[in-house]
Coordinates of C-alpha atoms in Angstrom, one line a residue:
M1370 CA 46.5 55.6 -67.0
R1371 CA 47.1 59.0 -64.5
R1372 CA 46.0 57.0 -61.4
V1373 CA 48.6 54.2 -61.9
T1374 CA 51.0 56.1 -62.9
A1375 CA 50.7 58.5 -59.7
Q1376 CA 50.2 55.5 -58.0
W1377 CA 53.4 53.6 -59.4
A1378 CA 55.4 57.1 -58.4
V1379 CA 54.0 56.9 -54.6
R1380 CA 55.0 53.6 -53.9
I1381 CA 58.6 54.8 -55.7
V1382 CA 59.1 58.2 -53.7
A1383 CA 57.9 56.2 -50.7
A1384 CA 60.9 53.4 -51.0
V1385 CA 63.0 56.5 -51.8
L1386 CA 62.2 57.8 -47.7
A1387 CA 62.1 54.2 -46.7
L1388 CA 65.3 54.0 -48.5
L1389 CA 66.7 57.2 -46.7
A1390 CA 64.9 56.0 -43.3
G1391 CA 67.0 53.0 -42.8
L1392 CA 70.4 55.3 -44.1
C1393 CA 69.7 57.7 -41.1
R1394 CA 69.1 54.6 -38.3
S1395 CA 73.0 53.3 -39.6
E1396 CA 74.7 56.6 -39.6
A1397 CA 73.1 57.7 -35.6
G1398 CA 74.4 54.4 -34.7
E1399 CA 70.9 53.1 -34.0
G1400 CA 69.3 49.6 -34.6
S1401 CA 67.9 47.1 -31.2
L1402 CA 69.9 45.8 -29.1
A1403 CA 69.3 42.4 -30.2
E1404 CA 70.4 42.6 -33.9
R1405 CA 74.2 43.9 -32.4
V1406 CA 74.3 40.4 -30.4
I1407 CA 76.5 38.1 -32.2
W1408 CA 76.5 35.3 -29.3
A1409 CA 74.7 34.6 -26.9
V1410 CA 74.1 32.2 -23.7
N1411 CA 72.8 31.5 -21.5
A1412 CA 74.8 29.1 -19.3
G1413 CA 73.6 26.0 -17.2
G1414 CA 70.7 26.4 -18.5
E1415 CA 67.8 26.2 -21.8
A1416 CA 67.7 28.3 -24.3
H1417 CA 65.7 32.5 -23.8
T1418 CA 65.5 35.0 -24.8
D1419 CA 64.8 38.7 -22.7
T1420 CA 63.0 41.8 -22.8
H1421 CA 65.9 43.2 -24.9
G1422 CA 65.3 40.4 -27.3
I1423 CA 68.3 39.3 -26.6
Q1424 CA 68.4 35.7 -27.9
F1425 CA 70.5 32.9 -25.3
R1426 CA 71.2 29.8 -27.0
K1427 CA 71.3 26.4 -24.5
D1428 CA 74.6 26.0 -23.0
P1429 CA 76.6 24.6 -25.8
L1430 CA 79.0 23.0 -23.2
E1431 CA 76.2 20.8 -21.8
G1432 CA 77.8 17.7 -21.2
K1433 CA 81.3 17.7 -21.9
V1434 CA 82.2 20.6 -19.4
G1435 CA 82.3 21.4 -15.6
K1436 CA 79.2 20.9 -14.5
A1437 CA 75.1 22.7 -14.7
S1438 CA 74.0 23.6 -11.8
D1439 CA 70.3 26.0 -11.2
Y1440 CA 70.3 25.4 -7.9
G1441 CA 70.0 29.6 -8.0
M1442 CA 66.5 28.4 -9.0
R1443 CA 64.4 28.8 -5.4
L1444 CA 66.1 32.0 -5.2
P1445 CA 64.7 35.2 -6.7
I1446 CA 67.4 37.3 -7.6
L1447 CA 67.6 41.4 -7.1
R1448 CA 68.3 43.9 -9.9
S1449 CA 67.1 41.8 -12.4
S1450 CA 63.3 41.6 -13.7
P1451 CA 61.8 39.5 -12.5
E1452 CA 60.9 37.5 -16.4
D1453 CA 65.1 37.7 -16.8
Q1454 CA 66.1 35.9 -13.3
V1455 CA 66.6 32.3 -15.3
L1456 CA 69.7 34.2 -16.7
Y1457 CA 71.4 35.1 -13.1
Q1458 CA 69.8 31.2 -11.8
T1459 CA 71.1 28.6 -13.5
E1460 CA 75.1 28.5 -14.0
R1461 CA 78.2 26.9 -15.1
Y1462 CA 81.1 25.7 -13.6
N1463 CA 84.3 23.4 -13.5
E1464 CA 86.5 22.5 -11.4
D1465 CA 89.5 23.9 -13.1
T1466 CA 89.6 26.3 -16.2
F1467 CA 87.5 26.3 -18.9
G1468 CA 85.6 29.0 -21.2
Y1469 CA 83.5 29.3 -24.7
D1470 CA 84.8 30.1 -28.2
V1471 CA 83.5 32.8 -30.2
P1472 CA 83.8 33.2 -33.7
I1473 CA 84.3 36.3 -35.0
R1474 CA 84.6 37.5 -38.7
D1475 CA 84.6 41.2 -38.6
E1476 CA 86.3 44.0 -37.0
G1477 CA 84.7 46.8 -35.3
D1478 CA 84.2 47.9 -31.4
Y1479 CA 82.5 45.1 -29.5
I1480 CA 81.4 44.5 -25.8
L1481 CA 81.7 41.2 -24.1
V1482 CA 79.4 40.8 -21.2
L1483 CA 79.5 38.4 -18.3
K1484 CA 76.6 37.4 -16.2
F1485 CA 77.1 36.4 -12.6
A1486 CA 74.7 36.7 -8.8
E1487 CA 76.5 34.4 -6.2
V1488 CA 73.7 31.1 -5.1
Y1489 CA 75.3 29.1 -2.8
F1490 CA 78.7 31.5 -0.3
A1491 CA 77.0 33.9 2.2
Q1492 CA 80.5 35.7 2.8
S1493 CA 83.0 36.7 0.1
Q1494 CA 86.7 35.1 0.0
Q1495 CA 84.6 31.3 -1.4
K1496 CA 84.6 32.1 -4.3
V1497 CA 87.8 34.3 -6.5
F1498 CA 88.9 33.7 -9.8
D1499 CA 89.9 35.2 -12.3
V1500 CA 88.4 35.8 -16.4
R1501 CA 90.9 36.1 -19.7
L1502 CA 90.2 36.8 -23.6
N1503 CA 92.3 35.6 -25.4
G1504 CA 95.0 35.7 -23.0
H1505 CA 94.3 38.8 -21.7
V1506 CA 93.4 39.4 -18.0
V1507 CA 89.7 41.2 -18.0
V1508 CA 88.6 40.9 -14.7
K1509 CA 91.1 40.3 -11.2
D1510 CA 90.4 38.6 -8.2
L1511 CA 86.6 38.1 -9.0
D1512 CA 84.3 37.8 -5.8
I1513 CA 80.6 38.2 -6.7
F1514 CA 79.8 38.3 -2.9
D1515 CA 81.7 40.6 -2.1
R1516 CA 81.4 42.4 -5.5
V1517 CA 77.2 43.1 -4.5
G1518 CA 76.1 40.6 -2.0
H1519 CA 73.9 37.3 -1.6
S1520 CA 71.1 36.0 -5.0
T1521 CA 72.8 39.7 -6.9
A1522 CA 72.2 40.1 -10.0
H1523 CA 76.4 41.7 -11.1
D1524 CA 77.2 41.9 -14.9
E1525 CA 80.6 42.0 -15.8
I1526 CA 80.6 44.9 -18.8
V1527 CA 84.3 44.6 -21.3
P1528 CA 85.2 46.2 -23.9
F1529 CA 87.6 45.5 -27.2
S1530 CA 88.0 45.9 -30.5
I1531 CA 88.8 44.1 -33.1
K1532 CA 91.1 45.6 -36.3
R1533 CA 93.6 44.7 -38.7
G1534 CA 93.7 41.5 -37.2
K1535 CA 94.7 42.9 -33.9
L1536 CA 92.9 42.4 -31.2
S1537 CA 93.0 45.2 -28.4
V1538 CA 91.1 45.2 -24.5
Q1539 CA 91.9 46.9 -21.9
G1540 CA 95.4 48.4 -23.6
E1541 CA 96.4 45.1 -24.1
V1542 CA 97.1 43.9 -27.9
S1543 CA 97.8 40.8 -29.6
T1544 CA 97.1 38.4 -32.5
F1545 CA 93.5 37.5 -34.0
N1546 CA 92.6 34.9 -35.7
G1547 CA 88.7 35.1 -35.9
K1548 CA 88.5 33.1 -32.3
L1549 CA 87.1 35.0 -29.4
V1550 CA 88.3 32.4 -26.6
I1551 CA 86.8 34.0 -23.2
E1552 CA 88.0 31.5 -19.8
F1553 CA 87.5 31.8 -16.5
I1554 CA 90.7 30.5 -14.3
K1555 CA 90.6 27.8 -11.5
G1556 CA 92.0 30.2 -8.7
Y1557 CA 92.0 29.2 -4.9
Y1558 CA 88.7 29.5 -3.4
D1559 CA 86.3 27.1 -4.7
N1560 CA 85.8 26.9 -8.8
P1561 CA 85.3 29.5 -11.7
K1562 CA 82.0 29.9 -12.9
V1563 CA 79.3 32.1 -15.3
C1564 CA 75.6 32.0 -16.0
A1565 CA 75.3 34.2 -18.8
L1566 CA 77.2 35.8 -21.5
Y1567 CA 76.2 37.5 -24.7
V1568 CA 78.5 39.2 -27.5
M1569 CA 77.9 42.5 -28.9
K1570 CA 78.8 45.6 -31.4
G1571 CA 78.9 48.7 -30.4
K1572 CA 80.7 50.8 -27.4
P1573 CA 79.5 50.2 -22.9
E1574 CA 76.8 52.3 -23.0
D1575 CA 74.9 50.1 -25.3
V1576 CA 74.4 47.6 -22.8
P1577 CA 71.6 47.5 -20.5
K1578 CA 71.8 48.3 -16.8
L1579 CA 71.0 46.3 -13.8
Q1580 CA 68.2 48.0 -11.9
P1581 CA 69.4 50.1 -9.1
H1582 CA 69.6 48.3 -5.7
P1583 CA 69.8 50.5 -2.8
G1584 CA 71.9 48.9 -0.4
L1585 CA 74.9 49.1 -2.7
E1586 CA 74.0 52.2 -3.9
K1587 CA 74.2 53.5 0.0
R1588 CA 77.2 51.4 0.7
E1589 CA 79.0 53.0 -2.8
E1590 CA 78.1 56.8 -1.6
D1591 CA 79.2 56.5 1.5
E1592 CA 82.9 55.3 1.1
E1593 CA 83.0 57.9 -1.3
E1594 CA 82.1 60.9 1.3
E1595 CA 84.9 62.9 2.2
E1596 CA 86.7 62.4 5.5
V1597 CA 88.2 65.5 7.6
E1598 CA 91.1 64.3 10.2
V1599 CA 92.6 67.5 12.2
G1600 CA 96.0 66.7 12.5
D1601 CA 98.9 66.9 14.8
D1602 CA 99.3 70.4 14.1
G1603 CA 95.5 71.7 14.5
V1604 CA 95.0 71.7 10.7
K1605 CA 92.2 70.0 9.1
K1606 CA 93.0 67.2 6.3
S1607 CA 90.4 66.7 3.8
T1608 CA 90.1 62.6 2.8
S1609 CA 89.0 61.3 -0.1
S1610 CA 88.5 57.7 0.1
S1611 CA 87.7 55.0 -3.2
P1612 CA 85.1 52.6 -3.4
K1613 CA 86.9 49.3 -1.7
N1614 CA 84.1 47.1 -4.0
P1615 CA 83.2 48.9 -6.5
V1616 CA 79.9 47.2 -8.8
R1617 CA 80.6 47.3 -11.5
S1618 CA 78.1 46.6 -13.1
G1619 CA 77.0 48.6 -16.8
P1620 CA 77.7 52.4 -17.5
R1621 CA 76.2 55.2 -16.6
T1622 CA 73.2 56.0 -18.4
P1623 CA 74.3 57.9 -21.3
N1624 CA 72.8 61.8 -21.6
P1625 CA 69.8 61.9 -23.8
Y1626 CA 70.7 65.0 -24.9
A1627 CA 75.0 65.1 -25.7
A1628 CA 74.5 64.6 -29.3
D1629 CA 72.2 66.7 -31.5
N1630 CA 71.0 63.9 -34.5
S1631 CA 69.2 66.9 -36.2
S1632 CA 71.1 67.0 -39.6
L1633 CA 70.0 63.7 -39.7
M1634 CA 66.3 64.9 -40.8
F1635 CA 68.2 66.9 -44.6
P1636 CA 67.2 63.9 -46.2
I1637 CA 63.8 63.6 -45.9
L1638 CA 63.0 67.1 -45.9
V1639 CA 64.9 67.1 -49.6
A1640 CA 62.6 63.6 -50.4
F1641 CA 59.7 65.3 -49.3
G1642 CA 60.5 68.6 -51.3
V1643 CA 60.8 67.0 -54.9
F1644 CA 58.3 64.4 -53.8
I1645 CA 55.8 66.6 -54.0
P1646 CA 56.1 68.5 -57.0
T1647 CA 56.8 65.5 -59.1
L1648 CA 53.1 64.3 -57.8
F1649 CA 51.6 67.1 -59.3
C1650 CA 52.9 67.0 -62.5
L1651 CA 52.0 63.5 -63.2
C1652 CA 48.9 64.3 -61.9
R1653 CA 49.2 67.0 -64.9
L1654 CA 49.8 64.2 -67.9

């Protein structure tokens, strides 16, 4: 009888500890990236699960809107892992504005991640278009080649929030009716397109960064260097130039020491404090 009672006590305490650990992870905002993704599509391609566990579904616009292209399959894509290059090698484009509808029921903070790669044009000003979110222009004059060059992965990160029936994005607010409308706007230079996209709960720092590209980083460093000029009066003037073509391929890596999570261990320590005396008493029965 004592042995059976002790076994049940151990099971109960283990369940309590598991519950406390889950609550701690929830309070800390942890959880796998894949669990926070509510919608993902491999535009112009087949279903694919990436290295982060995100399950991209087959393009729902196949046979309905625009054209699918796998022209990029013949090219290696820089800044992307070999396993996930397919997300940048296929694409959907259209000769007019097109887009996707994403149903969202829960309020909160979200991130729209748009994946692009220029695999056809070899110079800038050949394909330029905007991206609109429920009527708000969130990406203006996107020239993929001008941003990152040829056959190179580029991600656009668009944070937005939904609260009390309102959509807030980039300082603008509009009524939200439960459907997120992502549109790629036809411009003067060729056709709009997208390679893949997903919507997830979270903040910009939660989005995985693309692999570094030495050429792009060097260009940014050169543009950000201070230039010292000598004026007519013989006085040196320091001017700082901002990047002409900023690469927005993901947020900076978050500081792992920015948050102190030591308080999250308190419930677990309390549970252990209760478990040991309880087990001791049960064994003496």
